[in-house]
């Protein structure tokens, strides 16, 4: 049997390292042929020695020489965006685990090459929705989401053949570390508190996004792009206002789909990112190794509640951005990257993240985002605007 070839872009991050673990668990079926990382040359070189890919890439071009010196001569070395997109061209499946907007070229190149995109980089889909949809129409191209909620929905949608009979999507949210706190109690929370996620171990950017519910908001936009209107090859006819967010603190129900007859189908497992990674690699088959199967003797109760939209205004900002459409989601996502960076640097308070996002989104210039140039310009303009707002919030 020939093995499926895999490129891992963002290989030193949380999703990237777990992808290497998953592939190692079924090494007869999968072979990693390319690894790419942003700047972590030492860790990337370690991975390259272990995995022996054909190609290894560092995004920061100034580090190419250092990388070349650190890996065996038999491995091809490249850098920059050109190197990143080369990873996307040559494998059957590209896992995009890049953090933030920087993941967009890999998303587009994988789809334009007519390959499978195992998508963990939600920002590329959110920021460049219309452009990604065009690339997705390439024969052979497909997106299998690695985001746990969307992987769950992808699975729940397979329970029914009639796309028009899907009536609602319920995205579950853990609620993050500040669940249950009122708006007034959130003014003085610290970076460490925001980084202490109750159920998922993830990178810092997404962990902060979970604490503000921005992550869930971005996932609403992501779900709208992945499964929304029109019902067709990709879409399931879901309208934006048919996407619900349900807080579920145990993170065992990863999301649900409700059908026209009132039946709700859910996907359950213990929180473990290796499962959605393995699902995206194996689809439409199932991975032979279990990740996070439920132990029913210890699982206890499953709780559900509605989100506090006043304490976590980022959630409604995301619905608003999706309703505006065009580059509005790109603006929101870019503003959020700027704000989260500043928060992690200790330059602003946690509550300022939502304020910066709101002020930036309210300045959206009506851009349609129908071309890549529009999307890049939208991202640039939003970052300038967000930096202006940020300057008024920074603590001395
Ligand atoms: Mg998620």
Tab-separated table of C-alpha atoms and ligand atoms in Angstrom:
chain	number	residue	atom	x	y	z
A	1	UNK	CA	0.000	0.000	0.000
A	2	UNK	CA	1.344	3.442	-0.863
A	3	UNK	CA	1.352	5.889	1.998
A	4	UNK	CA	-0.365	9.273	2.082
A	5	UNK	CA	2.171	12.100	1.932
A	6	UNK	CA	1.796	14.902	4.457
A	7	UNK	CA	3.264	18.420	4.736
A	8	UNK	CA	3.176	20.016	8.171
A	9	UNK	CA	3.337	23.803	8.067
A	10	UNK	CA	3.706	25.311	11.508
A	11	UNK	CA	5.369	22.074	12.609
A	12	UNK	CA	6.836	23.376	15.878
A	13	UNK	CA	3.523	24.718	17.198
A	14	UNK	CA	0.880	22.887	19.197
A	15	UNK	CA	-0.983	21.372	16.218
A	16	UNK	CA	2.279	20.730	14.338
A	17	UNK	CA	3.968	18.718	17.083
A	18	UNK	CA	0.791	16.722	17.677
A	19	UNK	CA	0.549	15.998	13.928
A	20	UNK	CA	4.030	14.462	14.084
A	21	UNK	CA	2.868	12.272	16.986
A	22	UNK	CA	-0.264	11.174	15.102
A	23	UNK	CA	1.674	10.286	11.942
A	24	UNK	CA	4.166	8.302	14.051
A	25	UNK	CA	1.231	6.256	15.379
A	26	UNK	CA	0.426	4.965	11.860
A	27	UNK	CA	3.747	5.266	10.075
A	28	UNK	CA	2.784	2.618	7.504
A	29	UNK	CA	-0.047	4.759	6.165
A	30	UNK	CA	1.361	8.295	6.396
A	31	UNK	CA	4.717	9.837	5.524
A	32	UNK	CA	5.734	13.418	6.296
A	33	UNK	CA	7.555	14.878	3.274
A	34	UNK	CA	7.824	18.541	4.312
A	35	UNK	CA	8.121	20.490	7.553
A	36	UNK	CA	7.898	24.263	7.930
A	37	UNK	CA	8.126	26.588	10.918
A	38	UNK	CA	8.282	30.319	11.519
A	39	UNK	CA	11.524	30.864	13.415
A	40	UNK	CA	12.206	27.892	15.705
A	41	UNK	CA	15.205	26.548	13.770
A	42	UNK	CA	16.579	24.355	16.525
A	43	UNK	CA	13.307	22.517	17.116
A	44	UNK	CA	12.656	22.306	13.371
A	45	UNK	CA	16.070	20.697	12.812
A	46	UNK	CA	15.344	18.179	15.590
A	47	UNK	CA	12.066	17.277	13.897
A	48	UNK	CA	13.787	16.969	10.512
A	49	UNK	CA	16.342	14.496	11.880
A	50	UNK	CA	13.527	12.415	13.355
A	51	UNK	CA	11.058	12.511	10.442
A	52	UNK	CA	13.528	12.718	7.508
A	53	UNK	CA	11.346	14.832	5.199
A	54	UNK	CA	12.316	15.771	1.629
A	55	UNK	CA	11.997	19.477	2.387
A	56	UNK	CA	12.358	21.670	5.439
A	57	UNK	CA	11.414	25.360	5.447
A	58	UNK	CA	11.844	28.299	7.806
A	59	UNK	CA	9.534	31.264	7.183
A	60	UNK	CA	12.086	33.831	8.382
A	61	UNK	CA	14.501	34.074	5.419
A	62	UNK	CA	17.344	35.343	7.584
A	63	UNK	CA	17.423	31.939	9.298
A	64	UNK	CA	17.824	29.793	6.161
A	65	UNK	CA	21.618	29.495	6.534
A	66	UNK	CA	21.284	28.444	10.158
A	67	UNK	CA	18.712	25.803	9.195
A	68	UNK	CA	20.866	24.459	6.333
A	69	UNK	CA	23.772	24.008	8.728
A	70	UNK	CA	21.568	22.155	11.218
A	71	UNK	CA	20.012	19.470	8.989
A	72	UNK	CA	21.526	16.559	6.989
A	73	UNK	CA	22.656	17.433	3.419
A	74	UNK	CA	20.128	15.011	1.962
A	75	UNK	CA	17.252	17.306	3.024
A	76	UNK	CA	16.263	20.197	0.761
A	77	UNK	CA	16.165	23.551	2.603
A	78	UNK	CA	14.109	26.613	1.688
A	79	UNK	CA	12.756	29.741	3.346
A	80	UNK	CA	10.155	32.490	3.128
A	81	UNK	CA	6.703	32.380	1.620
A	82	UNK	CA	7.981	30.596	-1.506
A	83	UNK	CA	9.262	27.769	0.673
A	84	UNK	CA	6.038	27.608	2.687
A	85	UNK	CA	3.867	27.297	-0.416
A	86	UNK	CA	6.204	24.659	-1.896
A	87	UNK	CA	5.270	22.480	1.106
A	88	UNK	CA	1.625	22.910	0.136
A	89	UNK	CA	2.242	21.891	-3.482
A	90	UNK	CA	3.905	18.568	-3.031
A	91	UNK	CA	1.945	16.559	-0.427
A	92	UNK	CA	-1.414	14.768	-0.640
A	93	UNK	CA	-2.458	16.506	2.588
A	94	UNK	CA	-1.124	19.765	3.997
A	95	UNK	CA	-1.704	20.431	7.669
A	96	UNK	CA	-1.846	24.211	8.111
A	97	UNK	CA	-0.989	24.864	11.745
A	98	UNK	CA	0.411	28.351	11.220
A	99	UNK	CA	-0.774	30.939	13.763
A	100	UNK	CA	-2.684	33.931	12.418
A	101	UNK	CA	-3.020	35.639	9.032
A	102	UNK	CA	0.437	34.392	8.004
A	103	UNK	CA	-1.231	31.054	7.227
A	104	UNK	CA	-3.145	32.424	4.232
A	105	UNK	CA	-0.621	31.620	1.435
A	106	UNK	CA	-0.469	27.974	2.548
A	107	UNK	CA	-4.275	27.704	2.613
A	108	UNK	CA	-4.598	29.152	-0.886
A	109	UNK	CA	-1.712	27.205	-2.408
A	110	UNK	CA	-2.948	23.862	-1.061
A	111	UNK	CA	-6.415	24.426	-2.507
A	112	UNK	CA	-5.134	25.847	-5.796
A	113	UNK	CA	-2.978	22.729	-6.166
A	114	UNK	CA	-6.158	20.618	-5.855
A	115	UNK	CA	-5.006	18.988	-2.619
A	116	UNK	CA	-6.504	18.329	0.792
A	117	UNK	CA	-6.110	21.069	3.362
A	118	UNK	CA	-6.225	19.926	6.992
A	119	UNK	CA	-7.028	23.363	8.332
A	120	UNK	CA	-6.100	24.401	11.852
A	121	UNK	CA	-5.315	27.985	10.783
A	122	UNK	CA	-8.818	29.422	11.067
A	123	UNK	CA	-7.624	33.000	10.479
A	124	UNK	CA	-6.907	32.365	6.773
A	125	UNK	CA	-10.452	31.205	6.146
A	126	UNK	CA	-11.900	34.029	8.222
A	127	UNK	CA	-9.807	36.813	6.714
A	128	UNK	CA	-10.011	35.697	3.125
A	129	UNK	CA	-13.366	33.904	2.923
A	130	UNK	CA	-14.339	34.865	-0.645
A	131	UNK	CA	-10.836	34.181	-2.027
A	132	UNK	CA	-10.607	30.849	-0.209
A	133	UNK	CA	-14.044	29.837	-1.540
A	134	UNK	CA	-12.811	30.413	-5.098
A	135	UNK	CA	-9.663	28.336	-4.464
A	136	UNK	CA	-11.802	25.632	-2.871
A	137	UNK	CA	-13.634	25.142	-6.183
A	138	UNK	CA	-10.401	23.762	-7.729
A	139	UNK	CA	-10.953	20.121	-8.765
A	140	UNK	CA	-9.593	17.819	-6.061
A	141	UNK	CA	-9.308	20.594	-3.490
A	142	UNK	CA	-11.002	20.015	-0.155
A	143	UNK	CA	-10.902	21.435	3.339
A	144	UNK	CA	-11.155	19.065	6.281
A	145	UNK	CA	-11.219	21.213	9.411
A	146	UNK	CA	-8.820	20.430	12.255
A	147	UNK	CA	-10.492	22.892	14.603
A	148	UNK	CA	-12.220	20.505	17.057
A	149	UNK	CA	-15.680	22.099	16.775
A	150	UNK	CA	-15.645	22.131	12.991
A	151	UNK	CA	-14.250	18.614	12.845
A	152	UNK	CA	-17.229	17.672	15.037
A	153	UNK	CA	-19.701	19.416	12.714
A	154	UNK	CA	-18.018	17.790	9.703
A	155	UNK	CA	-18.686	14.421	11.358
A	156	UNK	CA	-22.255	15.247	12.449
A	157	UNK	CA	-23.141	16.375	8.916
A	158	UNK	CA	-22.251	12.923	7.638
A	159	UNK	CA	-25.286	11.590	9.543
A	160	UNK	CA	-27.631	12.823	6.804
A	161	UNK	CA	-27.567	12.865	2.991
A	162	UNK	CA	-30.019	15.704	2.433
A	163	UNK	CA	-28.180	18.992	2.811
A	164	UNK	CA	-31.368	21.073	2.866
A	165	UNK	CA	-32.504	19.190	6.002
A	166	UNK	CA	-29.724	20.633	8.147
A	167	UNK	CA	-31.422	23.341	10.197
A	168	UNK	CA	-29.018	24.609	12.879
A	169	UNK	CA	-25.425	24.237	14.044
A	170	UNK	CA	-24.549	24.350	17.759
A	171	UNK	CA	-20.926	25.303	18.338
A	172	UNK	CA	-19.871	24.391	21.846
A	173	UNK	CA	-17.543	26.643	23.869
A	174	UNK	CA	-15.717	25.716	27.050
A	175	UNK	CA	-16.285	29.278	28.253
A	176	UNK	CA	-12.571	29.652	29.008
A	177	UNK	CA	-11.009	30.526	32.370
A	178	UNK	CA	-13.378	33.444	33.047
A	179	UNK	CA	-16.684	31.627	32.599
A	180	UNK	CA	-19.196	32.771	35.173
A	181	UNK	CA	-17.468	36.085	35.883
A	182	UNK	CA	-19.514	39.236	35.381
A	183	UNK	CA	-18.250	42.071	33.154
A	184	UNK	CA	-17.265	44.185	36.184
A	185	UNK	CA	-15.040	41.399	37.566
A	186	UNK	CA	-12.954	41.161	34.406
A	187	UNK	CA	-11.259	44.581	34.520
A	188	UNK	CA	-8.190	43.400	36.403
A	189	UNK	CA	-7.521	39.839	35.189
A	190	UNK	CA	-3.875	38.934	34.547
A	191	UNK	CA	-2.032	37.321	31.635
A	192	UNK	CA	-1.416	34.153	33.648
A	193	UNK	CA	-5.094	33.861	34.542
A	194	UNK	CA	-6.056	34.324	30.880
A	195	UNK	CA	-3.527	31.665	29.818
A	196	UNK	CA	-4.888	29.085	32.279
A	197	UNK	CA	-7.378	27.292	30.022
A	198	UNK	CA	-9.540	24.844	31.994
A	199	UNK	CA	-9.794	22.016	29.416
A	200	UNK	CA	-7.558	22.507	26.343
A	201	UNK	CA	-3.756	22.812	26.146
A	202	UNK	CA	-3.130	25.122	23.169
A	203	UNK	CA	-0.799	27.888	21.972
A	204	UNK	CA	-0.923	31.335	23.674
A	205	UNK	CA	-2.800	33.233	20.914
A	206	UNK	CA	-5.738	30.809	20.797
A	207	UNK	CA	-5.769	30.449	24.591
A	208	UNK	CA	-6.218	34.203	25.018
A	209	UNK	CA	-8.868	34.103	22.264
A	210	UNK	CA	-10.684	31.447	24.307
A	211	UNK	CA	-10.638	33.667	27.383
A	212	UNK	CA	-12.355	36.523	25.482
A	213	UNK	CA	-14.690	34.186	23.491
A	214	UNK	CA	-13.102	35.759	20.381
A	215	UNK	CA	-12.024	32.247	19.498
A	216	UNK	CA	-15.667	31.152	19.495
A	217	UNK	CA	-16.615	34.247	17.516
A	218	UNK	CA	-13.958	33.482	14.915
A	219	UNK	CA	-15.238	29.896	14.863
A	220	UNK	CA	-18.748	31.170	14.081
A	221	UNK	CA	-17.301	32.932	11.026
A	222	UNK	CA	-15.296	29.802	10.219
A	223	UNK	CA	-18.434	27.619	10.424
A	224	UNK	CA	-20.312	30.095	8.256
A	225	UNK	CA	-17.566	29.843	5.609
A	226	UNK	CA	-17.158	26.075	5.835
A	227	UNK	CA	-20.797	24.985	6.015
A	228	UNK	CA	-22.931	28.026	5.168
A	229	UNK	CA	-24.974	29.050	2.167
A	230	UNK	CA	-25.639	28.048	-0.482
A	231	UNK	CA	-26.410	24.363	-0.069
A	232	UNK	CA	-24.181	22.738	-2.635
A	233	UNK	CA	-20.856	21.042	-3.042
A	234	UNK	CA	-19.509	22.610	0.151
A	235	UNK	CA	-22.362	24.528	1.785
A	236	UNK	CA	-25.268	23.144	3.798
A	237	UNK	CA	-27.601	26.115	3.433
A	238	UNK	CA	-26.948	27.321	6.994
A	239	UNK	CA	-27.609	31.022	7.601
A	240	UNK	CA	-25.501	33.009	10.049
A	241	UNK	CA	-28.424	33.296	12.495
A	242	UNK	CA	-28.782	29.504	12.430
A	243	UNK	CA	-25.429	29.128	14.165
A	244	UNK	CA	-25.764	28.898	17.966
A	245	UNK	CA	-23.033	29.094	20.585
A	246	UNK	CA	-23.585	26.870	23.622
A	247	UNK	CA	-21.246	26.980	26.618
A	248	UNK	CA	-20.260	23.468	27.674
A	249	UNK	CA	-17.525	23.599	30.319
A	250	UNK	CA	-16.425	19.939	30.091
A	251	UNK	CA	-15.389	20.219	26.397
A	252	UNK	CA	-16.619	16.683	25.678
A	253	UNK	CA	-19.417	17.508	23.228
A	254	UNK	CA	-17.365	19.212	20.511
A	255	UNK	CA	-20.332	20.571	18.543
A	256	UNK	CA	-23.731	19.518	17.230
A	257	UNK	CA	-25.961	19.660	14.174
A	258	UNK	CA	-29.740	19.864	14.414
A	259	UNK	CA	-31.890	18.587	11.548
A	260	UNK	CA	-35.269	19.785	10.300
A	261	UNK	CA	-37.116	17.081	12.272
A	262	UNK	CA	-35.678	18.318	15.586
A	263	UNK	CA	-33.036	15.608	15.896
A	264	UNK	CA	-29.642	16.777	17.173
A	265	UNK	CA	-26.476	14.796	16.349
A	266	UNK	CA	-23.422	15.456	18.528
A	267	UNK	CA	-19.775	14.330	18.418
A	268	UNK	CA	-18.208	13.415	21.767
A	269	UNK	CA	-14.681	12.583	22.907
A	270	UNK	CA	-12.301	13.753	25.593
A	271	UNK	CA	-10.552	17.022	24.629
A	272	UNK	CA	-7.573	15.838	22.555
A	273	UNK	CA	-6.456	17.641	19.393
A	274	UNK	CA	-4.910	14.450	18.030
A	275	UNK	CA	-8.414	13.212	17.189
A	276	UNK	CA	-9.370	16.048	14.782
A	277	UNK	CA	-5.842	15.900	13.305
A	278	UNK	CA	-6.183	12.146	12.733
A	279	UNK	CA	-9.710	12.618	11.351
A	280	UNK	CA	-8.461	15.132	8.769
A	281	UNK	CA	-5.637	12.815	7.701
A	282	UNK	CA	-7.793	9.701	7.417
A	283	UNK	CA	-11.076	11.115	6.032
A	284	UNK	CA	-13.255	9.504	4.694
A	285	UNK	CA	-11.682	6.544	6.483
A	286	UNK	CA	-11.158	6.514	10.275
A	287	UNK	CA	-7.760	6.544	11.933
A	288	UNK	CA	-6.923	3.148	13.465
A	289	UNK	CA	-5.600	4.590	16.753
A	290	UNK	CA	-8.031	6.088	19.338
A	291	UNK	CA	-7.459	9.558	20.812
A	292	UNK	CA	-9.553	10.664	23.763
A	293	UNK	CA	-12.206	7.910	23.800
A	294	UNK	CA	-14.689	8.555	26.598
A	295	UNK	CA	-14.453	6.588	29.823
A	296	UNK	CA	-18.142	6.541	30.754
A	297	UNK	CA	-17.365	5.470	34.327
A	298	UNK	CA	-15.598	8.750	35.062
A	299	UNK	CA	-17.143	11.285	32.687
A	300	UNK	CA	-19.753	12.534	35.197
A	301	UNK	CA	-22.235	15.162	34.070
A	302	UNK	CA	-22.336	17.274	30.937
A	303	UNK	CA	-23.479	20.871	31.490
A	304	UNK	CA	-24.759	23.406	28.988
A	305	UNK	CA	-25.508	27.131	29.377
A	306	UNK	CA	-25.875	30.223	27.216
A	307	UNK	CA	-22.884	32.562	26.845
A	308	UNK	CA	-22.724	35.891	28.731
A	309	UNK	CA	-22.641	38.273	25.770
A	310	UNK	CA	-22.146	41.345	27.957
A	311	UNK	CA	-19.038	40.051	29.724
A	312	UNK	CA	-17.655	38.672	26.459
A	313	UNK	CA	-18.512	41.225	23.748
A	314	UNK	CA	-16.083	39.688	21.226
A	315	UNK	CA	-18.665	37.017	20.443
A	316	UNK	CA	-21.201	39.484	19.065
A	317	UNK	CA	-18.465	41.440	17.276
A	318	UNK	CA	-17.787	38.301	15.262
A	319	UNK	CA	-21.469	37.870	14.330
A	320	UNK	CA	-21.485	41.534	13.297
A	321	UNK	CA	-18.352	41.127	11.154
A	322	UNK	CA	-19.836	38.041	9.470
A	323	UNK	CA	-23.074	39.930	8.769
A	324	UNK	CA	-21.157	42.848	7.197
A	325	UNK	CA	-19.134	40.359	5.144
A	326	UNK	CA	-16.390	41.337	2.686
A	327	UNK	CA	-13.203	42.203	4.561
A	328	UNK	CA	-15.000	42.915	7.872
A	329	UNK	CA	-13.996	39.499	9.302
A	330	UNK	CA	-10.427	40.198	8.101
A	331	UNK	CA	-10.498	43.519	9.957
A	332	UNK	CA	-11.753	41.936	13.133
A	333	UNK	CA	-9.229	39.100	13.004
A	334	UNK	CA	-6.316	41.478	12.264
A	335	UNK	CA	-7.346	43.844	15.073
A	336	UNK	CA	-7.560	40.883	17.405
A	337	UNK	CA	-4.042	39.699	16.501
A	338	UNK	CA	-2.695	43.181	17.256
A	339	UNK	CA	-4.635	43.394	20.525
A	340	UNK	CA	-3.704	39.898	21.752
A	341	UNK	CA	-0.011	40.522	21.001
A	342	UNK	CA	-0.178	43.734	23.041
A	343	UNK	CA	-1.960	41.974	25.895
A	344	UNK	CA	0.614	39.148	25.954
A	345	UNK	CA	3.336	41.849	26.036
A	346	UNK	CA	1.688	43.350	29.109
A	347	UNK	CA	0.917	46.595	27.260
A	348	UNK	CA	-2.874	46.623	27.634
A	349	UNK	CA	-5.535	45.236	29.963
A	350	UNK	CA	-7.563	42.149	29.036
A	351	UNK	CA	-10.761	44.219	28.625
A	352	UNK	CA	-8.966	46.422	26.066
A	353	UNK	CA	-8.781	43.493	23.621
A	354	UNK	CA	-12.534	43.741	22.980
A	355	UNK	CA	-12.390	47.542	22.892
A	356	UNK	CA	-9.642	47.563	20.250
A	357	UNK	CA	-11.528	44.959	18.217
A	358	UNK	CA	-14.758	46.934	18.409
A	359	UNK	CA	-13.197	50.297	17.518
A	360	UNK	CA	-11.315	48.778	14.581
A	361	UNK	CA	-14.347	46.939	13.224
A	362	UNK	CA	-16.425	50.112	13.450
A	363	UNK	CA	-13.906	51.776	11.080
A	364	UNK	CA	-14.278	49.062	8.418
A	365	UNK	CA	-14.096	50.683	4.992
A	366	UNK	CA	-16.615	48.486	3.165
A	367	UNK	CA	-13.958	46.448	1.334
A	368	UNK	CA	-15.355	43.382	-0.453
A	369	UNK	CA	-12.291	41.146	-0.223
A	370	UNK	CA	-13.012	39.539	-3.587
A	371	UNK	CA	-9.335	39.445	-4.602
A	372	UNK	CA	-6.201	38.532	-2.692
A	373	UNK	CA	-4.951	42.122	-3.123
A	374	UNK	CA	-8.155	43.395	-1.429
A	375	UNK	CA	-7.647	40.961	1.449
A	376	UNK	CA	-3.999	41.953	1.952
A	377	UNK	CA	-4.928	45.643	1.811
A	378	UNK	CA	-7.771	45.056	4.312
A	379	UNK	CA	-5.419	43.276	6.690
A	380	UNK	CA	-2.871	46.110	6.399
A	381	UNK	CA	-5.459	48.869	6.907
A	382	UNK	CA	-7.002	47.078	9.889
A	383	UNK	CA	-3.615	46.660	11.581
A	384	UNK	CA	-2.878	50.371	11.158
A	385	UNK	CA	-6.268	51.277	12.619
A	386	UNK	CA	-5.865	48.787	15.474
A	387	UNK	CA	-2.403	50.181	16.279
A	388	UNK	CA	-3.890	53.690	16.475
A	389	UNK	CA	-6.576	52.537	18.894
A	390	UNK	CA	-3.988	50.530	20.810
A	391	UNK	CA	-1.834	53.614	21.340
A	392	UNK	CA	-4.702	55.235	23.260
A	393	UNK	CA	-5.028	52.184	25.564
A	394	UNK	CA	-1.410	51.388	26.387
A	395	UNK	CA	-0.432	51.606	30.001
A	396	UNK	CA	2.606	53.815	30.603
B	1	LIG	MG1	-11.836	25.247	18.302
